[in-house]
Tab-separated table of C-alpha atoms in Angstrom:
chain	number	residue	atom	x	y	z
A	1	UNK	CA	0.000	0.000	0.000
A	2	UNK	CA	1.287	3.256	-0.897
A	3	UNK	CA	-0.334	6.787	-0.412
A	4	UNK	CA	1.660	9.934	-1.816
A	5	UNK	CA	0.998	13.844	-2.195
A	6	UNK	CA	3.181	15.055	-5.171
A	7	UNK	CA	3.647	19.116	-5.113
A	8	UNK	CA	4.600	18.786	-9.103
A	9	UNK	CA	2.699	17.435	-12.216
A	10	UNK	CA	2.735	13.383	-12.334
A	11	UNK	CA	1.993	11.079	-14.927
A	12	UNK	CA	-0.539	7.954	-13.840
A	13	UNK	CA	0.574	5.389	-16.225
A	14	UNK	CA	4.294	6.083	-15.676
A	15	UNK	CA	3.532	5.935	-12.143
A	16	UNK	CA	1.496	2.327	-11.821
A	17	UNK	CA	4.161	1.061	-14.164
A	18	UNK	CA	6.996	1.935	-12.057
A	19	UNK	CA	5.120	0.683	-8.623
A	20	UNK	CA	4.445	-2.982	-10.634
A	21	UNK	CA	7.410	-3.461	-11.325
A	22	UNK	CA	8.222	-2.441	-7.606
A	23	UNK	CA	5.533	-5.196	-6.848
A	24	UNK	CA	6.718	-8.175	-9.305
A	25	UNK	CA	5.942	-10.474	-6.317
A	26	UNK	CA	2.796	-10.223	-6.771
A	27	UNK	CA	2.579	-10.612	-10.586
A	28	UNK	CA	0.845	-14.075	-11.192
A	29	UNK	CA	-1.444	-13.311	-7.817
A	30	UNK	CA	-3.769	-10.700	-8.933
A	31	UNK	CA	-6.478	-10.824	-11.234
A	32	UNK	CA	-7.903	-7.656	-11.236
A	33	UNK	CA	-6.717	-3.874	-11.602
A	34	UNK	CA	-9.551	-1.409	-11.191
A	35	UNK	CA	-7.661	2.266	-11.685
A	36	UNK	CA	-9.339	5.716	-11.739
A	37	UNK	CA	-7.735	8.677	-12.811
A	38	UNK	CA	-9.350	12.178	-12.138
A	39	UNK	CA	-7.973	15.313	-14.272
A	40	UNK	CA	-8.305	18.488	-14.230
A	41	UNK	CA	-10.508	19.872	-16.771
A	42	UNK	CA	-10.420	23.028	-18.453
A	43	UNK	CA	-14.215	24.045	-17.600
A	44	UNK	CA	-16.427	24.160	-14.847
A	45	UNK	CA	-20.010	24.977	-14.648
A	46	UNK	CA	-19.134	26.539	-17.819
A	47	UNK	CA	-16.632	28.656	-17.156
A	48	UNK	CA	-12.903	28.460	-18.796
A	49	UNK	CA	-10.569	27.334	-16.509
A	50	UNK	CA	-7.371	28.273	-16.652
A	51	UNK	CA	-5.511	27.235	-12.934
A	52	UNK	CA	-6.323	25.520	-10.122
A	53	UNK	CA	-4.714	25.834	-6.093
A	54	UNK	CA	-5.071	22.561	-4.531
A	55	UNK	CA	-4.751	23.270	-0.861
A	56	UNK	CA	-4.645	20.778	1.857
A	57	UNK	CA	-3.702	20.211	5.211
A	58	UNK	CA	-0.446	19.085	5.521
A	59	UNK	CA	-0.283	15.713	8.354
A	60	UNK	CA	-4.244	15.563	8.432
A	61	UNK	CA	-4.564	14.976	4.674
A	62	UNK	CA	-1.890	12.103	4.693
A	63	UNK	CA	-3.332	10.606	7.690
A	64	UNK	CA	-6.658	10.599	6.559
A	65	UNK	CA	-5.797	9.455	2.941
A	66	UNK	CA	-4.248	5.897	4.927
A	67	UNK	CA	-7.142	5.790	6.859
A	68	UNK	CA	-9.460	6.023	4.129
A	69	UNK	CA	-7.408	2.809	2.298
A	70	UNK	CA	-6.806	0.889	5.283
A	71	UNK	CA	-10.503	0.700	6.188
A	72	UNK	CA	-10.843	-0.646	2.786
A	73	UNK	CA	-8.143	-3.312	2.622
A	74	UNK	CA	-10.158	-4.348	5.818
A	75	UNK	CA	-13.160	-4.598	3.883
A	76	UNK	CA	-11.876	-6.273	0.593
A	77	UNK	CA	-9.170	-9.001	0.114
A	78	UNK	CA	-6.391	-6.236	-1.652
A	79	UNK	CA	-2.816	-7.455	-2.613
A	80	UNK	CA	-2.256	-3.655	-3.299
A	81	UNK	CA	-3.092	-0.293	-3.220
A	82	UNK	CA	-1.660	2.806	-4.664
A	83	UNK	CA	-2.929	6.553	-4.435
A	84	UNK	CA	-1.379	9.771	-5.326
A	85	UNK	CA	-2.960	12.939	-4.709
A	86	UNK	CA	-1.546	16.388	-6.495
A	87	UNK	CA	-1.368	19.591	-4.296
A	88	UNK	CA	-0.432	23.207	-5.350
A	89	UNK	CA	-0.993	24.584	-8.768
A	90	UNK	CA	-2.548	22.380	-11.488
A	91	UNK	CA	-3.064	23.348	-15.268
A	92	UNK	CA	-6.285	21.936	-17.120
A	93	UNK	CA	-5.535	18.417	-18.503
A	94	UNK	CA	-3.421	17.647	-15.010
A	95	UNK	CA	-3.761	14.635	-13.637
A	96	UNK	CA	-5.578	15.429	-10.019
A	97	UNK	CA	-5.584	12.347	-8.506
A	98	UNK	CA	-4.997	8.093	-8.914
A	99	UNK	CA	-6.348	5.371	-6.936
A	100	UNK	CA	-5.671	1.847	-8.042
A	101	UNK	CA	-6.235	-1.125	-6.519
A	102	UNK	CA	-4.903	-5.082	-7.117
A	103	UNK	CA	-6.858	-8.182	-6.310
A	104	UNK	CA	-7.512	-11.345	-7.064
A	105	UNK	CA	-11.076	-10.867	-8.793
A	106	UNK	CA	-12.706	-8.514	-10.403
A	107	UNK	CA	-15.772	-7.601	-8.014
A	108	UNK	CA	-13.391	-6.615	-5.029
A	109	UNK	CA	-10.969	-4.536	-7.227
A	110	UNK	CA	-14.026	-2.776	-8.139
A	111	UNK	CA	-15.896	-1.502	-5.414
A	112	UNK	CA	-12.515	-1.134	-3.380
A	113	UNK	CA	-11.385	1.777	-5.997
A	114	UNK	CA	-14.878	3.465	-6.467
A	115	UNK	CA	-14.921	3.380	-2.063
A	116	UNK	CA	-11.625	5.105	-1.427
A	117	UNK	CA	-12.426	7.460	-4.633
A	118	UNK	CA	-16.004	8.730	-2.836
A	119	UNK	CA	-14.495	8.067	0.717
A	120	UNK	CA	-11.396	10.459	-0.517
A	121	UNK	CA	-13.694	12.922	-1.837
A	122	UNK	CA	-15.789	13.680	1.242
A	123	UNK	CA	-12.973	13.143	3.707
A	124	UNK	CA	-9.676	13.961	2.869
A	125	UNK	CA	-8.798	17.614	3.355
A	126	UNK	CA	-7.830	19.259	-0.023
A	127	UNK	CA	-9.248	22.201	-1.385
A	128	UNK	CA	-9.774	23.679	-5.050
A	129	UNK	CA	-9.444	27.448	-6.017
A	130	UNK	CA	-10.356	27.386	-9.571
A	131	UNK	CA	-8.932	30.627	-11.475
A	132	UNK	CA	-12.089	31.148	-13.803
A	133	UNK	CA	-12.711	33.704	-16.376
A	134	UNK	CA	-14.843	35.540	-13.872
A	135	UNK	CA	-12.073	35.376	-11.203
A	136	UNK	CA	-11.109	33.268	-8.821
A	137	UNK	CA	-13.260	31.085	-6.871
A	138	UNK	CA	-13.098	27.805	-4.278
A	139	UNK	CA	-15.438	25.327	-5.209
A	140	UNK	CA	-17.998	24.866	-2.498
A	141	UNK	CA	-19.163	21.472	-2.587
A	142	UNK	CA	-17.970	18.187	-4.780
A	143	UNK	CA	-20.452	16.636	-6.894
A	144	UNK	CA	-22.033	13.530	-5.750
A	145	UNK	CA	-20.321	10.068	-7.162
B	1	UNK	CA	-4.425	25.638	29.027
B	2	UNK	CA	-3.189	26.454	25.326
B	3	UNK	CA	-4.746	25.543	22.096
B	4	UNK	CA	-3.628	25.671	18.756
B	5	UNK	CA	-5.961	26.770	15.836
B	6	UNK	CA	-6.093	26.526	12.504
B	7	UNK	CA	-8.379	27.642	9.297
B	8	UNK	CA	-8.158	26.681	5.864
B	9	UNK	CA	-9.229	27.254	2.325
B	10	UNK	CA	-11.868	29.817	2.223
B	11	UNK	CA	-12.619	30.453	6.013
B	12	UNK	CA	-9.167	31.402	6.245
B	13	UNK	CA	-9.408	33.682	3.629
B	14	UNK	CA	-12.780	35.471	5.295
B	15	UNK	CA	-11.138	35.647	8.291
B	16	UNK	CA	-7.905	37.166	7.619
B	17	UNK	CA	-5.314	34.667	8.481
B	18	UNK	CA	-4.254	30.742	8.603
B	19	UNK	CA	-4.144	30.584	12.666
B	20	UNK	CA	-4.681	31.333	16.569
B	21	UNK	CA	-3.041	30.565	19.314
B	22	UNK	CA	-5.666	30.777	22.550
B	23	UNK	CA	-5.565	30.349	26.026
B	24	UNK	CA	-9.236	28.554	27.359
B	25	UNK	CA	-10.043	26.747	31.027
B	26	UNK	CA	-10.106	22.911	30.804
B	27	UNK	CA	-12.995	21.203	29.319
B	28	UNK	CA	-13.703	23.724	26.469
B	29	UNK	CA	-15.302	22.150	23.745
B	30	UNK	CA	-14.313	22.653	20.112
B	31	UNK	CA	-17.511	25.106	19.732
B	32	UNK	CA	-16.329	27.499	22.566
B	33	UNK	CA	-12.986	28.147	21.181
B	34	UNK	CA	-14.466	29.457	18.149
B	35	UNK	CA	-16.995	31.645	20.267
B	36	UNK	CA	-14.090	32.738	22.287
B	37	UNK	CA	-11.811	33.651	19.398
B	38	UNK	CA	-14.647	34.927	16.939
B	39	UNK	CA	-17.809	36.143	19.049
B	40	UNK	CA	-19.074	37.969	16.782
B	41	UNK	CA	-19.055	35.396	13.764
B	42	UNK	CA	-21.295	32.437	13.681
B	43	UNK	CA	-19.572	29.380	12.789
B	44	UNK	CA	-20.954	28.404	9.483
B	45	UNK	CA	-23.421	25.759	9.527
B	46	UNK	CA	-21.418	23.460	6.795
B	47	UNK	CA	-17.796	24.011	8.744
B	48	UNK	CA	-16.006	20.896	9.699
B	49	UNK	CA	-13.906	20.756	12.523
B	50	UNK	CA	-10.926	18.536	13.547
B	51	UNK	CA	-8.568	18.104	16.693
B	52	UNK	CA	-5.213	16.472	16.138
B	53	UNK	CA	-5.819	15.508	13.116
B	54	UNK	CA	-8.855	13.542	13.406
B	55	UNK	CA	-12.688	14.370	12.438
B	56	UNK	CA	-14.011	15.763	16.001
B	57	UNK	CA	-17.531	17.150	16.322
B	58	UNK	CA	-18.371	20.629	17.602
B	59	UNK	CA	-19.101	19.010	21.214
B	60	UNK	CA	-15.805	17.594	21.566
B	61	UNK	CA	-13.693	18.293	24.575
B	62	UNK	CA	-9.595	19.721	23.940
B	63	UNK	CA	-6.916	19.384	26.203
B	64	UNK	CA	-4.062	21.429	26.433
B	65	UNK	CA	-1.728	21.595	23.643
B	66	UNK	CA	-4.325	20.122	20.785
B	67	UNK	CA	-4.732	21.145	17.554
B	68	UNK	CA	-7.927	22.431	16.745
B	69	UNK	CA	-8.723	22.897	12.977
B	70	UNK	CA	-11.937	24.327	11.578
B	71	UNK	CA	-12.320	23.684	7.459
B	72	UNK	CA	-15.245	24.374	4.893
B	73	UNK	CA	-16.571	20.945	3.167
B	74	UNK	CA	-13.269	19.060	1.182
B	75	UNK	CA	-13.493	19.213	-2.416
B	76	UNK	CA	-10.675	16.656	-3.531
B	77	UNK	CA	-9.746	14.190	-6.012
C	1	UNK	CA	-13.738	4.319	-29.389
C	2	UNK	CA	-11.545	1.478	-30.289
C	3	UNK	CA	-12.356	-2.369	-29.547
C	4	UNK	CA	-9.809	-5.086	-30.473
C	5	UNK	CA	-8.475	-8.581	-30.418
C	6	UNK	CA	-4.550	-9.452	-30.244
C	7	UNK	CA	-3.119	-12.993	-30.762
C	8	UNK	CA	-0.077	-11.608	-28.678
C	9	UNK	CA	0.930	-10.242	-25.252
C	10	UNK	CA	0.194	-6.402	-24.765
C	11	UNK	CA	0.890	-4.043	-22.294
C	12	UNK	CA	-1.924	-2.404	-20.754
C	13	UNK	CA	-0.213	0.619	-19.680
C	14	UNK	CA	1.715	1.290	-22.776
C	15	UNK	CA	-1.592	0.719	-25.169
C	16	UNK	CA	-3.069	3.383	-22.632
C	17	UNK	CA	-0.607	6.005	-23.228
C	18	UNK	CA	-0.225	5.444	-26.908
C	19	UNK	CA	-4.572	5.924	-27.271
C	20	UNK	CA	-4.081	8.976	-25.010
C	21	UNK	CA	-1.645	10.015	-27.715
C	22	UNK	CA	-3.860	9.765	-30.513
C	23	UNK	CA	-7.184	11.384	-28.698
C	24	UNK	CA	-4.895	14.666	-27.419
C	25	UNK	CA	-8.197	16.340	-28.922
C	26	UNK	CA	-9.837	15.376	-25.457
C	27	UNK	CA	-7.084	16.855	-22.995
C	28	UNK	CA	-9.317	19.023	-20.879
C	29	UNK	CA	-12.234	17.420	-21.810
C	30	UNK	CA	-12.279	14.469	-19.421
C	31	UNK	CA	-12.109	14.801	-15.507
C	32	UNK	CA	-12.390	10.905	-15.069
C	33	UNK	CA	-10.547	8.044	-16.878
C	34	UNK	CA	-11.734	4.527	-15.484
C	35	UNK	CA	-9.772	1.573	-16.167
C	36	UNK	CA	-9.905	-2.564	-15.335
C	37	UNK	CA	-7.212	-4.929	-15.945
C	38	UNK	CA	-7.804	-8.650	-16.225
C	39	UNK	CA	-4.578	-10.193	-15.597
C	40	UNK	CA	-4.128	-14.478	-16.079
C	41	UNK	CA	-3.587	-15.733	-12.525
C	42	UNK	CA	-1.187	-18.688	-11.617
C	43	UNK	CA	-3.827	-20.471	-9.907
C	44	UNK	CA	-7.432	-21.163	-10.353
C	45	UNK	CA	-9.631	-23.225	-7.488
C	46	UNK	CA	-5.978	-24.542	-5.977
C	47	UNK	CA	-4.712	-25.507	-9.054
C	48	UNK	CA	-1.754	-24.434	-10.177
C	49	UNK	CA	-1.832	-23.201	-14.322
C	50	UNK	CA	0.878	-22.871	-16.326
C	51	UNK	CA	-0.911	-22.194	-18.974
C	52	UNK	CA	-3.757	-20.706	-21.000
C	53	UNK	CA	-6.348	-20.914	-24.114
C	54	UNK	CA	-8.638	-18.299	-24.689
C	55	UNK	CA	-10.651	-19.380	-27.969
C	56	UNK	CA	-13.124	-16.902	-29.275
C	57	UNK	CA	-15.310	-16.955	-32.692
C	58	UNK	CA	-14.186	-14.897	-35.177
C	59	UNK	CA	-16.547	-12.212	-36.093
C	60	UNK	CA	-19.170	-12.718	-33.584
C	61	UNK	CA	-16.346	-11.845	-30.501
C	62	UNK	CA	-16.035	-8.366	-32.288
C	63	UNK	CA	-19.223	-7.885	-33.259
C	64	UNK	CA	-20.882	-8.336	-29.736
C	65	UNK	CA	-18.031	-6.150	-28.034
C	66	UNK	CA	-18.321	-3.173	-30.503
C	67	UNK	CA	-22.220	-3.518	-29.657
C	68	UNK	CA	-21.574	-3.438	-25.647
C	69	UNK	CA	-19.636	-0.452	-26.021
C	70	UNK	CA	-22.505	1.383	-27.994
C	71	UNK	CA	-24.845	0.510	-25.226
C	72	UNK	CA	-22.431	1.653	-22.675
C	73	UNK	CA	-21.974	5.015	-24.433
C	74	UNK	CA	-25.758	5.302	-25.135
C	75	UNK	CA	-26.380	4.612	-21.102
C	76	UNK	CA	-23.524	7.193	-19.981
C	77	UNK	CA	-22.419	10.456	-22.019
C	78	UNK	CA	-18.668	8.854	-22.387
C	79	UNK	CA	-15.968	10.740	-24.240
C	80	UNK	CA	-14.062	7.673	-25.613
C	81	UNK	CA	-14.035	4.815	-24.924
C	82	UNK	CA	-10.698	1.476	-24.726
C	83	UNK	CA	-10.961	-2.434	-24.905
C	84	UNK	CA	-8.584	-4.852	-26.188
C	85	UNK	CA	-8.786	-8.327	-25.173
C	86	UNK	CA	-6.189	-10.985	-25.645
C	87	UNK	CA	-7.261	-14.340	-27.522
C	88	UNK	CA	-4.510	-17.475	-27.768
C	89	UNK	CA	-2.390	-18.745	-25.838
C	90	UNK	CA	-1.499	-17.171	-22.412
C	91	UNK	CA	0.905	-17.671	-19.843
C	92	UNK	CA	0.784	-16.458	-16.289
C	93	UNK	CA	0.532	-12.775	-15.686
C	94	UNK	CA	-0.712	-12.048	-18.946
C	95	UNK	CA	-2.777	-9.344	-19.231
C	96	UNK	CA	-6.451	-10.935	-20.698
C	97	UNK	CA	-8.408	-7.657	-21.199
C	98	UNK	CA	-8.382	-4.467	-20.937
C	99	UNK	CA	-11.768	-2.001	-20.692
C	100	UNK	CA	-10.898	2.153	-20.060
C	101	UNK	CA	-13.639	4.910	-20.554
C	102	UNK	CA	-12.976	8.647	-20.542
C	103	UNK	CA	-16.114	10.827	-19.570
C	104	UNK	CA	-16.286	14.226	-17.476
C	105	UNK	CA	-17.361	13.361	-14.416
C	106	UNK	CA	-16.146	10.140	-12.295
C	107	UNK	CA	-19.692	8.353	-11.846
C	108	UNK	CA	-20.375	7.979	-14.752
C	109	UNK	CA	-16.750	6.693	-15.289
C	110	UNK	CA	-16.983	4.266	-12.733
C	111	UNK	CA	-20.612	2.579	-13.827
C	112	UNK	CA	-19.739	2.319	-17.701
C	113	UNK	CA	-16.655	0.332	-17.110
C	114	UNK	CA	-18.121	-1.809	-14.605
C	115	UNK	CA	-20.693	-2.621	-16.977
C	116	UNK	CA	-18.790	-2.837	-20.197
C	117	UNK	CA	-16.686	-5.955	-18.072
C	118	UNK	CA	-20.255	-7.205	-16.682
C	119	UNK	CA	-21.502	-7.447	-20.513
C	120	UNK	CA	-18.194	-8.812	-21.742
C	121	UNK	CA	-17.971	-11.778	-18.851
C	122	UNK	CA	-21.743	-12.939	-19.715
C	123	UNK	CA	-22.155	-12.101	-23.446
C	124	UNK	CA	-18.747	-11.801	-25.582
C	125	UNK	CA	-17.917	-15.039	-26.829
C	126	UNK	CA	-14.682	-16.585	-25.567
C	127	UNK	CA	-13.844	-19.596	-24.225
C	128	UNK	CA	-10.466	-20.283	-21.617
C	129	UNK	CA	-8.882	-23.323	-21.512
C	130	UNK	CA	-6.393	-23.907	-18.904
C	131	UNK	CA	-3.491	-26.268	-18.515
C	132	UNK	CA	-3.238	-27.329	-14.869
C	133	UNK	CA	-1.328	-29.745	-12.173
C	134	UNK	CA	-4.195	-32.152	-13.079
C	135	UNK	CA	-4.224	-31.652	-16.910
C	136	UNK	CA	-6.419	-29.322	-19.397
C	137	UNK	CA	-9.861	-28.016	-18.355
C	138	UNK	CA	-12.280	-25.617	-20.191
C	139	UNK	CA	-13.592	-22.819	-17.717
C	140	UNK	CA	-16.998	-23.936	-17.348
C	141	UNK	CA	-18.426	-20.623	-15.863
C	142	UNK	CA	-17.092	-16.892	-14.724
C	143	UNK	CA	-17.509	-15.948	-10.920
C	144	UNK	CA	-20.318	-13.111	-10.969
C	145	UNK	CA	-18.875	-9.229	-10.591
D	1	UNK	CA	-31.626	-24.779	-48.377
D	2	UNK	CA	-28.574	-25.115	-46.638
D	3	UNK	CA	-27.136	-23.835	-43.184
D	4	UNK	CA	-23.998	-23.500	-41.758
D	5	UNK	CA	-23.085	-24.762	-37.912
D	6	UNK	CA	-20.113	-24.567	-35.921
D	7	UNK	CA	-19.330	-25.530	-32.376
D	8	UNK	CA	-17.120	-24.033	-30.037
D	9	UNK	CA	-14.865	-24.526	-27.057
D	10	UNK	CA	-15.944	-27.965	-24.676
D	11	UNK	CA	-18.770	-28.476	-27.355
D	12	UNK	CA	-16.997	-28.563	-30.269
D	13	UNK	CA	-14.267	-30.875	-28.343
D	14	UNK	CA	-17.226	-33.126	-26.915
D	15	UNK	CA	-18.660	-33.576	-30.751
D	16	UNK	CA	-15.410	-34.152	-32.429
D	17	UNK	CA	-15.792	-31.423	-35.175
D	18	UNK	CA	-15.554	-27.746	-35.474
D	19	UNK	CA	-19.283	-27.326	-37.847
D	20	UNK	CA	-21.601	-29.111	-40.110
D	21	UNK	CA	-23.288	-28.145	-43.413
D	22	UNK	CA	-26.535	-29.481	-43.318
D	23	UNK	CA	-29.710	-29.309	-45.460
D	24	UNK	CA	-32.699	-28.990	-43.909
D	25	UNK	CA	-36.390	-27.423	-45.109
D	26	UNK	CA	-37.861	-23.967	-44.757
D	27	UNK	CA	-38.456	-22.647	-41.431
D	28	UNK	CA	-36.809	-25.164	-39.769
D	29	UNK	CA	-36.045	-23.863	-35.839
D	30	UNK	CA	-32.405	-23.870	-34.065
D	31	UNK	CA	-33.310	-26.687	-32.119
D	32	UNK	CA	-34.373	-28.415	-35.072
D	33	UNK	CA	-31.109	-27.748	-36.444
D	34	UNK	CA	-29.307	-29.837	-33.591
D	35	UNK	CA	-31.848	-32.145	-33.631
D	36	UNK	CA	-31.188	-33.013	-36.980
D	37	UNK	CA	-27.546	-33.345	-36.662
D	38	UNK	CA	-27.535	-35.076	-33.041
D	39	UNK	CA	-29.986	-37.204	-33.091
D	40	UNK	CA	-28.701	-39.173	-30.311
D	41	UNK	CA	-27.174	-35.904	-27.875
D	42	UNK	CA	-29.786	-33.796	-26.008
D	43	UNK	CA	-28.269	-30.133	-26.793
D	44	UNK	CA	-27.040	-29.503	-23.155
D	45	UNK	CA	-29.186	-26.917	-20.985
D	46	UNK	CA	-26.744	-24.188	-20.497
D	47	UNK	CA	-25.887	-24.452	-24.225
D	48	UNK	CA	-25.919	-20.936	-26.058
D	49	UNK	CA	-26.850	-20.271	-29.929
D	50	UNK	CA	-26.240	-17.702	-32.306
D	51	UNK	CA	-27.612	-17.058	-35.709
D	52	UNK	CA	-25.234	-15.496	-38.060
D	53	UNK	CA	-23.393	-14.033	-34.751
D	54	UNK	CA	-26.275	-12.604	-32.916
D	55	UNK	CA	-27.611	-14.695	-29.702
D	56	UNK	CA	-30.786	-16.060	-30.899
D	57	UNK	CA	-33.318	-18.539	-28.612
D	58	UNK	CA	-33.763	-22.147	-30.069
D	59	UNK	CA	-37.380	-20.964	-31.099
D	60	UNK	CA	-35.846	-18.623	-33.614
D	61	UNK	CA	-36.282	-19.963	-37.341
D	62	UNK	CA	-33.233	-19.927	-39.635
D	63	UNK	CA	-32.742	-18.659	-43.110
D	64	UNK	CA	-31.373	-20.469	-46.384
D	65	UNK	CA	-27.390	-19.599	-45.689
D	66	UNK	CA	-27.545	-18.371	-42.270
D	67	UNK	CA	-24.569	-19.704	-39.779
D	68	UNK	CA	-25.780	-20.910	-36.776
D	69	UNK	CA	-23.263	-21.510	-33.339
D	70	UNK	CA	-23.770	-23.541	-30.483
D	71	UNK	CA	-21.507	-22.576	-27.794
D	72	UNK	CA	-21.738	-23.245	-24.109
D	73	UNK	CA	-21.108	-20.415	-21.584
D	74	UNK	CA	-18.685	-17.797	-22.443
D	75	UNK	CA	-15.717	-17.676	-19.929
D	76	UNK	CA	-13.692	-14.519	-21.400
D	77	UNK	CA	-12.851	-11.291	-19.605
């Protein structure tokens, strides 16, 4: 299980690559990868987006980010789990956040990403500024998953 | 005793900085030390609140030396 | 959207980034990529395998994948939409299939590639046979998702 | 007219060939179809058709030409 904040731009697929091969114990074991990637787009309620400040809490956010995965290796049979979370400035098209998870069967791998995806959403602390056309602005509420 | 405080995101920005150091009696809950450092501002109803860390509910007792964080709704991932 | 068959290993990643590539029209576009890997395991019901058959019937296999797709992207306002699946012979740790969907928003994300791999399992038609300790064996059902 | 079966997978392996040609009369039914061949085998319950590569129910009738599949359950993904 690994859980990372990266302060730069990161790319997803060069990213689960590198921890697989990190992992090549496992190869052989798992049957199932379920991945989500979330990017930032370059819209939002129809405004042009052109930045984004992701703020968080530096200590809380990491300790509620393993939280949030542990609970769910408790609830499903996971070989693995990987999630990386951006923070500071993002351009549209960034990559915002990954959350992958390795199992044996499909069903697990599943529901164990789309949990930690809404459990991360409504509990770990980040926050986005969006720099809109109209001016800046934090965005109040995320949508529902 | 002393407690540490902290605001983020846009409560931080409406209330002018990132922190507050306070000095409260023993057995103040989480919803007094706002009322003692910000009488005249009612805590928003959608504010979450934390101590140490952890999720904490406006109810909660602090001791001395916690971290007490108040935080509009998370909008991550 | 882009369906297909290969008689050879492929890398899931790699096939990822080079699709990316070729759809750089949708950078900005997209806020959630979804992604499952099927991966060959080295054991089945306690058996070891050392090897794998997946048959499938030429024509038909394509034919009823291209058509789950369409329903998906009828069902959920995708952007684009990934699935290659390997057919032949397989050896442990093989990558079997591989189903990705780009849309705006994660839920929708998350429920068209759970369903694309839902309709493959029951309705695309392929067949594995696998080599175990005790000799061949065709797969005579898939676990439910 | 004429139709054109194949078998697949633990079927085609259980019957010893990959398809048949067969004539057979107008409106003749899928089952008919394996009932005509197999005489002898009961088409097994979980056993899945296809008429020229859509899923069809043994009910359906076939068409001078069309390719009919019996398959049993598919195991991919």
């Amino acid at each position: 299980m690994k859980i990372e904040l990266r302060a730069e731009p990161f790319d997803p697929l060069a990213e689960l690559q590198r921890h697989q091969v990190e992992r090549l114990e496992l190869k052989g074991r798992y049957g199932a990868t379920a991945i989500f990637i979330g990017t930032m787009r370059d819209y939002s309620d129809r405004l042009s987006i052109g930045r984004m400040m992701l703020e968080h809490y530096p200590g809380m956010t990491e300790r509620q980010l393993r939280k949030l995965v542990e609970i769910a290796s408790q609830q499903w049979p996971l070989l693995d789990a990987l999630v990386i979370h951006r923070v500071g400035e993002l351009r549209p098209s960034d990559p915002i956040v990954l959350v992958a998870v390795w199992s044996a069967h499909r069903a697990e791998a599943f529901a164990a990403c789309r949990s930690i995806m809404e459990e991360l959403k409504s509990k770990a602390p980040f926050w986005k500024r969006e720099d809109t056309a109209a001016g800046p602005r934090w965005v109040e509420r995320n949508t529902p998953g | 005793m002393t407690v540490y405080v902290k605001y983020f995101a846009s409560l931080r920005d409406r209330l002018g900085r990132a922190g507050d150091q306070v000095s409260v009696a023993e057995t103040t809950t989480v919803a007094e030390i706002w009322a003692t450092l910000w009488p005249e501002i009612a805590l928003p109803s959608n504010t979450l609140a934390a101590v140490n860390m952890e999720y904490a509910s406006l109810q909660q007792s602090v001791r001395d030396g916690d971290e007490v964080a108040f935080f509009p709704p998370v909008t991550g991932g």
